[in-house]
């Protein structure tokens, strides 16, 4: 039995400094003074750690790192700042936005007196300069989704529709890890009592705080092949998908959409892993997703919403290659595991090879790979098990 410790949630303390353009004449003051509104400098801290100890048979090596980019949540290097000015009315709708990009640990801009909403989110650091995460903006929301879809065989689409009350969107790409924070009704006050005076710089300072949290979660999915002594399962082709995951998330609230989608992910085979005292072949991989549909409670403008986590089944579809080189797609219900690990974790699927229905040699319903590649998709690779 092998165990792994995973550090999951990374929170970031973001600091920004804003100031009101001088000269500023406040009531009761004979001299013009600067009023500066300040927050601590940007520091990424692991102050919201969730330590998970779980049976993890697949393990992790340098090859896994090269394929999936490691287990840890990455450290962002730049951020987008959205600033919405609402004047004297904290309930005012967003009528305009100032957008800034920062690549250091301080945000410094001039502010007017009144109420602001502030959105911070991290940019994607992609090795090849591309990303699948897409930010869609409107006057009163900023939504993250992903680009592109991947094809599924008709039998899998039919099966997934039967499992869910709403038709899925198709197979979406996995979103990259990113972080966001939305601070609502930040009040820039003309009252000097709300500030700390700095006699050196002759400014009045107000400290504000905000935390950035991940809005995309990491899952490690492993498949345990049991009772394959006769070698009926030859290997895998690396294809898998999971249903009923959220198609998008709201950057303001962190709340996920109620539209279900299937998310494709790759798997890799590892032979002769010890599982409960027996040697088994295990395949697995890393999955990133916005999480469950209609998930994450939040409060917006004083109104709480708990979320329902939608009554949808999370079904994992995966391909197995039989010893006659035929490929068949199988499925496993992991709803309870996903509900218990709504912010990422380890998902384990036990496969009793002696009870698998073999592919239909005629090629009728039930046979064939779940994955229909396009020019943009991964190359299909087969990992064989040595018998």
C-alpha positions as a LaTeX table, in Angstrom:
\begin{tabular}{lrrr}
\hline
Residue & $x$ (\AA) & $y$ (\AA) & $z$ (\AA) \\
\hline
Unk1 & 0.00 & 0.00 & 0.00 \\
Unk2 & 1.35 & 3.39 & $-0.95$ \\
Unk3 & 0.21 & 6.67 & 0.47 \\
Unk4 & 0.73 & 10.17 & $-0.76$ \\
Unk5 & 0.24 & 13.52 & 0.96 \\
Unk6 & $-1.22$ & 16.21 & $-1.24$ \\
Unk7 & $-1.42$ & 19.90 & $-0.39$ \\
Unk8 & $-4.48$ & 21.17 & $-2.16$ \\
Unk9 & $-5.88$ & 24.64 & $-1.61$ \\
Unk10 & $-3.54$ & 27.57 & $-2.11$ \\
Unk11 & $-4.72$ & 30.95 & $-0.91$ \\
Unk12 & $-3.04$ & 34.22 & $-1.82$ \\
Unk13 & $-3.01$ & 37.49 & 0.04 \\
Unk14 & $-3.18$ & 40.26 & $-2.51$ \\
Unk15 & $-2.19$ & 43.78 & $-1.63$ \\
Unk16 & $-2.93$ & 46.92 & $-3.53$ \\
Unk17 & $-2.19$ & 50.56 & $-2.89$ \\
Unk18 & $-4.49$ & 53.23 & $-4.26$ \\
Unk19 & $-4.44$ & 56.95 & $-3.75$ \\
Unk20 & $-6.49$ & 60.04 & $-4.47$ \\
Unk21 & $-4.85$ & 62.51 & $-6.79$ \\
Unk22 & $-3.67$ & 65.65 & $-4.90$ \\
Unk23 & $-4.39$ & 68.33 & $-4.00$ \\
Unk24 & $-7.32$ & 67.21 & $-1.85$ \\
Unk25 & $-9.06$ & 69.66 & 0.52 \\
Unk26 & $-10.92$ & 67.84 & 3.28 \\
Unk27 & $-13.46$ & 69.55 & 5.57 \\
Unk28 & $-11.80$ & 71.07 & 8.63 \\
Unk29 & $-8.34$ & 70.94 & 7.09 \\
Unk30 & $-6.39$ & 74.12 & 6.38 \\
Unk31 & $-3.80$ & 72.44 & 4.18 \\
Unk32 & $-4.09$ & 70.20 & 1.15 \\
Unk33 & $-3.11$ & 66.61 & 2.01 \\
Unk34 & $-2.88$ & 63.37 & 0.12 \\
Unk35 & $-5.22$ & 60.57 & 1.18 \\
Unk36 & $-3.71$ & 57.23 & 0.26 \\
Unk37 & $-5.64$ & 53.97 & 0.51 \\
Unk38 & $-3.26$ & 51.07 & 1.00 \\
Unk39 & $-3.19$ & 47.30 & 1.41 \\
Unk40 & $-0.32$ & 44.93 & 2.12 \\
Unk41 & 1.95 & 43.93 & $-0.72$ \\
Unk42 & 1.07 & 40.86 & $-2.73$ \\
Unk43 & 2.21 & 37.68 & $-1.02$ \\
Unk44 & 1.29 & 34.12 & $-1.95$ \\
Unk45 & 0.88 & 32.08 & 1.20 \\
Unk46 & $-0.18$ & 28.52 & 1.97 \\
Unk47 & $-2.50$ & 29.68 & 4.73 \\
Unk48 & $-5.46$ & 27.52 & 3.75 \\
Unk49 & $-3.94$ & 24.10 & 3.44 \\
Unk50 & $-5.97$ & 20.94 & 3.13 \\
Unk51 & $-3.73$ & 17.94 & 3.73 \\
Unk52 & $-5.07$ & 14.73 & 2.26 \\
Unk53 & $-3.78$ & 11.24 & 3.06 \\
Unk54 & $-5.23$ & 8.64 & 0.74 \\
Unk55 & $-4.45$ & 5.29 & $-0.79$ \\
Unk56 & $-2.68$ & 6.22 & $-3.99$ \\
Unk57 & $-1.54$ & 3.17 & $-5.93$ \\
Unk58 & $-0.71$ & 4.82 & $-9.23$ \\
Unk59 & 2.21 & 6.80 & $-7.79$ \\
Unk60 & 3.87 & 9.72 & $-9.58$ \\
Unk61 & 7.14 & 10.02 & $-11.48$ \\
Unk62 & 9.05 & 12.38 & $-13.74$ \\
Unk63 & 7.17 & 11.13 & $-16.81$ \\
Unk64 & 3.88 & 12.08 & $-15.14$ \\
Unk65 & 5.35 & 15.51 & $-14.39$ \\
Unk66 & 6.28 & 15.98 & $-18.05$ \\
Unk67 & 2.78 & 15.00 & $-19.22$ \\
Unk68 & 0.59 & 16.76 & $-16.67$ \\
Unk69 & 2.83 & 19.43 & $-15.19$ \\
Unk70 & 3.09 & 18.17 & $-11.65$ \\
Unk71 & 0.72 & 17.75 & $-8.73$ \\
Unk72 & 1.03 & 21.14 & $-7.10$ \\
Unk73 & $-1.04$ & 24.22 & $-7.79$ \\
Unk74 & 1.23 & 26.56 & $-9.80$ \\
Unk75 & 2.43 & 29.95 & $-8.57$ \\
Unk76 & 0.91 & 32.76 & $-10.69$ \\
Unk77 & 3.21 & 35.48 & $-12.00$ \\
Unk78 & 0.74 & 38.12 & $-13.21$ \\
Unk79 & $-2.81$ & 39.27 & $-12.48$ \\
Unk80 & $-5.70$ & 41.11 & $-14.04$ \\
Unk81 & $-7.40$ & 43.79 & $-11.93$ \\
Unk82 & $-10.94$ & 44.94 & $-12.73$ \\
Unk83 & $-12.09$ & 48.07 & $-10.92$ \\
Unk84 & $-15.76$ & 49.07 & $-10.99$ \\
Unk85 & $-16.70$ & 52.50 & $-9.62$ \\
Unk86 & $-20.24$ & 52.79 & $-8.20$ \\
Unk87 & $-20.16$ & 56.31 & $-6.75$ \\
Unk88 & $-22.14$ & 56.82 & $-3.54$ \\
Unk89 & $-24.53$ & 53.91 & $-4.17$ \\
Unk90 & $-23.26$ & 50.47 & $-3.06$ \\
Unk91 & $-26.18$ & 48.85 & $-4.93$ \\
Unk92 & $-25.38$ & 50.56 & $-8.23$ \\
Unk93 & $-24.91$ & 48.37 & $-11.30$ \\
Unk94 & $-21.58$ & 48.28 & $-13.06$ \\
Unk95 & $-21.60$ & 50.94 & $-15.76$ \\
Unk96 & $-17.90$ & 50.87 & $-16.61$ \\
Unk97 & $-14.67$ & 49.16 & $-15.67$ \\
Unk98 & $-10.98$ & 50.04 & $-15.47$ \\
Unk99 & $-8.73$ & 47.10 & $-16.31$ \\
Unk100 & $-5.09$ & 46.78 & $-15.26$ \\
Unk101 & $-2.46$ & 44.06 & $-15.60$ \\
Unk102 & 0.10 & 43.76 & $-12.82$ \\
Unk103 & 3.18 & 41.58 & $-12.73$ \\
Unk104 & 4.57 & 42.55 & $-9.35$ \\
Unk105 & 3.39 & 42.61 & $-5.76$ \\
Unk106 & 1.73 & 46.03 & $-5.65$ \\
Unk107 & $-1.26$ & 47.72 & $-7.23$ \\
Unk108 & $-1.17$ & 51.56 & $-7.09$ \\
Unk109 & $-3.80$ & 53.73 & $-8.74$ \\
Unk110 & $-5.81$ & 56.89 & $-8.01$ \\
Unk111 & $-9.31$ & 56.33 & $-6.59$ \\
Unk112 & $-12.30$ & 58.64 & $-6.20$ \\
Unk113 & $-14.35$ & 58.71 & $-3.03$ \\
Unk114 & $-17.21$ & 56.24 & $-3.04$ \\
Unk115 & $-17.84$ & 52.52 & $-3.52$ \\
Unk116 & $-15.88$ & 50.13 & $-5.67$ \\
Unk117 & $-16.10$ & 46.49 & $-6.63$ \\
Unk118 & $-12.72$ & 44.89 & $-7.31$ \\
Unk119 & $-11.97$ & 41.69 & $-9.22$ \\
Unk120 & $-8.53$ & 40.08 & $-9.23$ \\
Unk121 & $-7.62$ & 36.95 & $-11.16$ \\
Unk122 & $-4.36$ & 35.33 & $-12.17$ \\
Unk123 & $-3.22$ & 35.03 & $-15.75$ \\
Unk124 & $-2.23$ & 31.68 & $-17.23$ \\
Unk125 & 1.46 & 30.88 & $-17.57$ \\
Unk126 & 1.45 & 28.51 & $-20.54$ \\
Unk127 & 4.66 & 26.91 & $-21.78$ \\
Unk128 & 3.60 & 27.08 & $-25.42$ \\
Unk129 & 1.92 & 30.47 & $-25.16$ \\
Unk130 & $-1.61$ & 29.12 & $-25.61$ \\
Unk131 & $-4.43$ & 28.44 & $-23.18$ \\
Unk132 & $-7.86$ & 26.84 & $-23.27$ \\
Unk133 & $-9.29$ & 28.97 & $-20.44$ \\
Unk134 & $-11.54$ & 31.73 & $-21.80$ \\
Unk135 & $-12.76$ & 34.73 & $-19.81$ \\
Unk136 & $-16.16$ & 36.03 & $-20.94$ \\
Unk137 & $-17.12$ & 39.48 & $-19.65$ \\
Unk138 & $-20.48$ & 41.19 & $-19.33$ \\
Unk139 & $-21.64$ & 44.25 & $-17.41$ \\
Unk140 & $-22.42$ & 42.30 & $-14.26$ \\
Unk141 & $-20.48$ & 39.04 & $-14.48$ \\
Unk142 & $-17.16$ & 37.57 & $-15.53$ \\
Unk143 & $-17.37$ & 33.89 & $-16.50$ \\
Unk144 & $-14.55$ & 31.42 & $-17.12$ \\
Unk145 & $-15.04$ & 28.55 & $-19.56$ \\
Unk146 & $-12.79$ & 26.62 & $-21.96$ \\
Unk147 & $-12.16$ & 26.49 & $-25.69$ \\
Unk148 & $-12.85$ & 23.66 & $-28.07$ \\
Unk149 & $-14.71$ & 20.39 & $-27.80$ \\
Unk150 & $-13.68$ & 16.81 & $-28.27$ \\
Unk151 & $-15.80$ & 14.27 & $-30.10$ \\
Unk152 & $-17.49$ & 11.29 & $-28.50$ \\
Unk153 & $-18.90$ & 8.20 & $-30.12$ \\
Unk154 & $-22.67$ & 8.15 & $-30.50$ \\
Unk155 & $-23.05$ & 5.31 & $-27.98$ \\
Unk156 & $-21.27$ & 7.31 & $-25.29$ \\
Unk157 & $-23.29$ & 10.44 & $-25.98$ \\
Unk158 & $-26.50$ & 8.43 & $-25.77$ \\
Unk159 & $-25.40$ & 6.83 & $-22.50$ \\
Unk160 & $-24.45$ & 10.15 & $-20.95$ \\
Unk161 & $-27.76$ & 11.74 & $-21.91$ \\
Unk162 & $-29.59$ & 8.85 & $-20.28$ \\
Unk163 & $-27.64$ & 9.45 & $-17.08$ \\
Unk164 & $-28.38$ & 13.17 & $-16.86$ \\
Unk165 & $-31.49$ & 15.32 & $-16.90$ \\
Unk166 & $-29.88$ & 17.85 & $-19.26$ \\
Unk167 & $-27.99$ & 17.06 & $-22.42$ \\
Unk168 & $-24.23$ & 17.60 & $-22.01$ \\
Unk169 & $-22.36$ & 20.22 & $-23.98$ \\
Unk170 & $-19.93$ & 17.72 & $-25.45$ \\
Unk171 & $-16.41$ & 17.11 & $-24.27$ \\
Unk172 & $-14.66$ & 20.28 & $-23.13$ \\
Unk173 & $-10.95$ & 20.77 & $-22.69$ \\
Unk174 & $-9.60$ & 20.85 & $-19.16$ \\
Unk175 & $-9.19$ & 24.40 & $-17.82$ \\
Unk176 & $-5.83$ & 25.58 & $-16.55$ \\
Unk177 & $-5.40$ & 26.35 & $-12.84$ \\
Unk178 & $-6.12$ & 29.96 & $-11.98$ \\
Unk179 & $-7.08$ & 32.03 & $-8.92$ \\
Unk180 & $-9.58$ & 34.80 & $-8.35$ \\
Unk181 & $-11.00$ & 37.12 & $-5.71$ \\
Unk182 & $-13.92$ & 39.53 & $-5.85$ \\
Unk183 & $-14.16$ & 42.30 & $-3.26$ \\
Unk184 & $-17.55$ & 43.98 & $-3.20$ \\
Unk185 & $-18.39$ & 47.47 & $-1.90$ \\
Unk186 & $-14.88$ & 48.63 & $-1.11$ \\
Unk187 & $-15.53$ & 52.07 & 0.39 \\
Unk188 & $-13.08$ & 54.89 & $-0.18$ \\
Unk189 & $-14.06$ & 57.32 & 2.56 \\
Unk190 & $-13.45$ & 61.10 & 2.89 \\
Unk191 & $-13.33$ & 60.67 & 6.71 \\
Unk192 & $-9.77$ & 60.84 & 8.02 \\
Unk193 & $-10.74$ & 58.60 & 10.94 \\
Unk194 & $-10.76$ & 55.71 & 8.47 \\
Unk195 & $-7.10$ & 56.19 & 7.68 \\
Unk196 & $-3.70$ & 55.79 & 9.26 \\
Unk197 & $-1.49$ & 58.86 & 8.86 \\
Unk198 & 2.06 & 58.44 & 7.60 \\
Unk199 & 4.01 & 61.57 & 8.65 \\
Unk200 & 7.01 & 60.61 & 6.52 \\
Unk201 & 5.14 & 60.66 & 3.22 \\
Unk202 & 2.39 & 62.96 & 4.50 \\
Unk203 & $-0.33$ & 60.55 & 3.40 \\
Unk204 & $-3.30$ & 58.86 & 5.04 \\
Unk205 & $-3.27$ & 55.08 & 4.59 \\
Unk206 & $-6.14$ & 52.59 & 4.73 \\
Unk207 & $-5.41$ & 48.85 & 4.76 \\
Unk208 & $-7.60$ & 46.46 & 2.81 \\
Unk209 & $-7.33$ & 42.70 & 2.36 \\
Unk210 & $-8.42$ & 40.15 & $-0.23$ \\
Unk211 & $-7.70$ & 36.44 & $-0.77$ \\
Unk212 & $-7.28$ & 34.72 & $-4.11$ \\
Unk213 & $-8.43$ & 31.11 & $-4.21$ \\
Unk214 & $-8.26$ & 28.49 & $-6.98$ \\
Unk215 & $-11.37$ & 28.20 & $-9.16$ \\
Unk216 & $-10.07$ & 25.11 & $-10.95$ \\
Unk217 & $-9.43$ & 21.95 & $-8.95$ \\
Unk218 & $-7.02$ & 19.06 & $-9.39$ \\
Unk219 & $-8.24$ & 15.47 & $-9.35$ \\
Unk220 & $-6.02$ & 12.39 & $-9.56$ \\
Unk221 & $-7.95$ & 9.51 & $-11.13$ \\
Unk222 & $-6.68$ & 5.93 & $-10.85$ \\
Unk223 & $-8.05$ & 2.67 & $-12.26$ \\
Unk224 & $-7.15$ & $-0.64$ & $-10.58$ \\
Unk225 & $-7.23$ & $-3.73$ & $-12.85$ \\
Unk226 & $-8.19$ & $-6.79$ & $-10.81$ \\
Unk227 & $-8.34$ & $-10.45$ & $-11.90$ \\
Unk228 & $-6.54$ & $-9.98$ & $-15.18$ \\
Unk229 & $-4.36$ & $-13.07$ & $-14.73$ \\
Unk230 & $-5.48$ & $-14.51$ & $-18.07$ \\
Unk231 & $-4.38$ & $-11.33$ & $-19.86$ \\
Unk232 & $-7.76$ & $-10.59$ & $-21.40$ \\
Unk233 & $-7.05$ & $-6.86$ & $-21.05$ \\
Unk234 & $-3.99$ & $-6.05$ & $-23.14$ \\
Unk235 & $-3.70$ & $-2.36$ & $-22.33$ \\
Unk236 & $-5.28$ & 1.07 & $-22.72$ \\
Unk237 & $-5.30$ & 3.80 & $-25.33$ \\
Unk238 & $-5.10$ & 6.61 & $-22.79$ \\
Unk239 & $-8.61$ & 8.00 & $-23.29$ \\
Unk240 & $-11.08$ & 8.83 & $-20.50$ \\
Unk241 & $-13.83$ & 11.36 & $-19.79$ \\
Unk242 & $-16.01$ & 12.30 & $-16.83$ \\
Unk243 & $-19.59$ & 13.55 & $-17.04$ \\
Unk244 & $-21.64$ & 16.16 & $-15.18$ \\
Unk245 & $-18.81$ & 18.54 & $-14.44$ \\
Unk246 & $-19.50$ & 22.28 & $-14.53$ \\
Unk247 & $-19.01$ & 23.92 & $-17.91$ \\
Unk248 & $-17.94$ & 27.24 & $-16.37$ \\
Unk249 & $-17.51$ & 29.22 & $-13.18$ \\
Unk250 & $-18.31$ & 32.76 & $-12.07$ \\
Unk251 & $-15.21$ & 34.74 & $-11.09$ \\
Unk252 & $-17.23$ & 37.02 & $-8.80$ \\
Unk253 & $-18.68$ & 34.27 & $-6.62$ \\
Unk254 & $-16.72$ & 31.12 & $-7.45$ \\
Unk255 & $-20.09$ & 29.49 & $-8.12$ \\
Unk256 & $-20.16$ & 26.93 & $-10.91$ \\
Unk257 & $-22.74$ & 26.75 & $-13.69$ \\
Unk258 & $-25.60$ & 24.26 & $-13.66$ \\
Unk259 & $-24.89$ & 23.20 & $-17.26$ \\
Unk260 & $-23.25$ & 19.75 & $-17.22$ \\
Unk261 & $-20.42$ & 18.86 & $-19.54$ \\
Unk262 & $-18.07$ & 15.96 & $-20.13$ \\
Unk263 & $-14.38$ & 16.67 & $-19.58$ \\
Unk264 & $-11.74$ & 14.64 & $-21.41$ \\
Unk265 & $-8.50$ & 13.56 & $-19.75$ \\
Unk266 & $-5.54$ & 11.32 & $-20.57$ \\
Unk267 & $-4.43$ & 8.22 & $-18.70$ \\
Unk268 & $-1.19$ & 6.29 & $-18.50$ \\
Unk269 & $-0.55$ & 2.64 & $-17.59$ \\
Unk270 & 1.80 & 1.40 & $-14.84$ \\
Unk271 & 2.42 & $-2.28$ & $-14.30$ \\
Unk272 & 2.87 & $-4.38$ & $-11.19$ \\
Unk273 & 1.73 & $-1.98$ & $-8.50$ \\
Unk274 & 1.08 & $-3.37$ & $-5.05$ \\
Unk275 & $-2.59$ & $-3.05$ & $-4.16$ \\
Unk276 & $-3.77$ & $-4.57$ & $-0.87$ \\
Unk277 & $-0.95$ & $-7.10$ & $-0.94$ \\
Unk278 & $-1.47$ & $-8.09$ & $-4.58$ \\
Unk279 & 0.37 & $-7.02$ & $-7.71$ \\
Unk280 & $-1.96$ & $-5.25$ & $-10.13$ \\
Unk281 & $-1.72$ & $-3.09$ & $-13.19$ \\
Unk282 & $-2.92$ & 0.46 & $-12.59$ \\
Unk283 & $-3.61$ & 3.29 & $-14.99$ \\
Unk284 & $-4.44$ & 6.86 & $-14.13$ \\
Unk285 & $-3.94$ & 10.54 & $-14.78$ \\
Unk286 & $-4.52$ & 14.10 & $-13.68$ \\
Unk287 & $-7.82$ & 15.90 & $-14.27$ \\
Unk288 & $-8.44$ & 19.64 & $-13.85$ \\
Unk289 & $-12.00$ & 20.92 & $-13.73$ \\
Unk290 & $-14.17$ & 23.78 & $-12.49$ \\
Unk291 & $-15.84$ & 21.23 & $-10.22$ \\
Unk292 & $-19.39$ & 20.02 & $-9.72$ \\
Unk293 & $-22.41$ & 21.72 & $-11.28$ \\
Unk294 & $-24.22$ & 24.38 & $-9.24$ \\
Unk295 & $-21.61$ & 24.22 & $-6.50$ \\
Unk296 & $-20.07$ & 26.72 & $-4.06$ \\
Unk297 & $-22.16$ & 28.82 & $-1.67$ \\
Unk298 & $-21.77$ & 32.58 & $-1.85$ \\
Unk299 & $-23.21$ & 35.89 & $-0.72$ \\
Unk300 & $-23.74$ & 38.65 & $-3.28$ \\
Unk301 & $-25.07$ & 42.06 & $-2.26$ \\
Unk302 & $-26.08$ & 40.61 & 1.09 \\
Unk303 & $-28.10$ & 37.73 & $-0.40$ \\
Unk304 & $-26.84$ & 34.21 & 0.44 \\
Unk305 & $-27.02$ & 31.27 & $-1.96$ \\
Unk306 & $-26.05$ & 27.78 & $-0.83$ \\
Unk307 & $-25.93$ & 25.91 & $-4.15$ \\
Unk308 & $-27.54$ & 22.54 & $-4.73$ \\
Unk309 & $-24.70$ & 20.54 & $-6.28$ \\
Unk310 & $-27.33$ & 19.44 & $-8.85$ \\
Unk311 & $-28.68$ & 15.92 & $-8.71$ \\
Unk312 & $-26.47$ & 14.65 & $-11.54$ \\
Unk313 & $-24.40$ & 11.48 & $-11.77$ \\
Unk314 & $-20.65$ & 11.70 & $-12.37$ \\
Unk315 & $-19.81$ & 8.87 & $-14.76$ \\
Unk316 & $-16.24$ & 8.09 & $-15.80$ \\
Unk317 & $-15.90$ & 6.63 & $-19.31$ \\
Unk318 & $-12.66$ & 4.82 & $-20.16$ \\
Unk319 & $-11.28$ & 2.66 & $-22.96$ \\
Unk320 & $-9.74$ & $-0.78$ & $-22.52$ \\
Unk321 & $-7.82$ & $-2.69$ & $-25.21$ \\
Unk322 & $-8.54$ & $-6.43$ & $-25.25$ \\
Unk323 & $-6.04$ & $-9.15$ & $-26.17$ \\
Unk324 & $-7.57$ & $-9.37$ & $-29.66$ \\
Unk325 & $-6.79$ & $-5.63$ & $-30.14$ \\
Unk326 & $-10.43$ & $-4.60$ & $-29.97$ \\
Unk327 & $-11.23$ & $-1.47$ & $-27.97$ \\
Unk328 & $-14.33$ & $-1.01$ & $-25.84$ \\
Unk329 & $-15.54$ & 1.85 & $-23.69$ \\
Unk330 & $-16.66$ & 1.09 & $-20.14$ \\
Unk331 & $-18.11$ & 3.30 & $-17.45$ \\
Unk332 & $-18.06$ & 3.68 & $-13.67$ \\
Unk333 & $-20.21$ & 5.78 & $-11.34$ \\
Unk334 & $-18.02$ & 8.01 & $-9.14$ \\
Unk335 & $-20.75$ & 10.37 & $-7.95$ \\
Unk336 & $-20.21$ & 9.70 & $-4.24$ \\
Unk337 & $-16.45$ & 10.19 & $-4.55$ \\
Unk338 & $-16.87$ & 13.47 & $-6.43$ \\
Unk339 & $-19.41$ & 14.74 & $-3.91$ \\
Unk340 & $-16.99$ & 13.93 & $-1.08$ \\
Unk341 & $-14.11$ & 15.65 & $-2.91$ \\
Unk342 & $-15.77$ & 18.70 & $-4.42$ \\
Unk343 & $-12.51$ & 20.71 & $-4.29$ \\
Unk344 & $-10.24$ & 18.08 & $-5.78$ \\
Unk345 & $-8.86$ & 14.80 & $-4.53$ \\
Unk346 & $-8.16$ & 11.20 & $-5.45$ \\
Unk347 & $-10.78$ & 9.19 & $-7.36$ \\
Unk348 & $-10.33$ & 5.40 & $-7.46$ \\
Unk349 & $-12.09$ & 3.02 & $-9.86$ \\
Unk350 & $-11.87$ & $-0.73$ & $-9.25$ \\
Unk351 & $-12.19$ & $-2.86$ & $-12.40$ \\
Unk352 & $-12.88$ & $-6.61$ & $-12.08$ \\
Unk353 & $-11.59$ & $-7.81$ & $-15.44$ \\
Unk354 & $-13.24$ & $-11.24$ & $-14.99$ \\
Unk355 & $-16.66$ & $-9.60$ & $-15.09$ \\
Unk356 & $-16.14$ & $-7.31$ & $-18.08$ \\
Unk357 & $-18.31$ & $-7.83$ & $-21.14$ \\
Unk358 & $-15.98$ & $-8.22$ & $-24.12$ \\
Unk359 & $-16.36$ & $-6.09$ & $-27.24$ \\
Unk360 & $-18.86$ & $-7.14$ & $-29.85$ \\
Unk361 & $-16.77$ & $-8.56$ & $-32.67$ \\
Unk362 & $-19.38$ & $-7.38$ & $-35.16$ \\
Unk363 & $-18.65$ & $-3.76$ & $-34.24$ \\
Unk364 & $-22.22$ & $-3.02$ & $-33.23$ \\
Unk365 & $-23.28$ & $-0.97$ & $-30.19$ \\
Unk366 & $-20.97$ & $-1.21$ & $-27.22$ \\
Unk367 & $-17.70$ & $-1.46$ & $-29.12$ \\
Unk368 & $-15.20$ & 1.11 & $-30.24$ \\
Unk369 & $-13.32$ & 3.91 & $-28.55$ \\
Unk370 & $-15.11$ & 6.78 & $-26.82$ \\
Unk371 & $-12.66$ & 9.22 & $-28.36$ \\
Unk372 & $-12.99$ & 10.60 & $-31.89$ \\
Unk373 & $-9.79$ & 12.60 & $-32.44$ \\
Unk374 & $-9.56$ & 15.83 & $-34.39$ \\
Unk375 & $-6.49$ & 17.61 & $-35.72$ \\
Unk376 & $-6.20$ & 19.56 & $-32.46$ \\
Unk377 & $-6.47$ & 16.54 & $-30.18$ \\
Unk378 & $-3.75$ & 14.52 & $-28.55$ \\
Unk379 & $-2.13$ & 11.71 & $-30.48$ \\
Unk380 & $-3.70$ & 8.41 & $-29.53$ \\
Unk381 & $-1.13$ & 6.19 & $-27.83$ \\
Unk382 & $-1.57$ & 2.60 & $-26.72$ \\
Unk383 & 0.13 & 1.31 & $-23.55$ \\
Unk384 & 0.42 & $-2.45$ & $-23.55$ \\
Unk385 & 0.62 & $-4.74$ & $-20.55$ \\
Unk386 & 3.30 & $-7.41$ & $-20.78$ \\
Unk387 & 1.70 & $-10.76$ & $-20.03$ \\
\hline
\end{tabular}
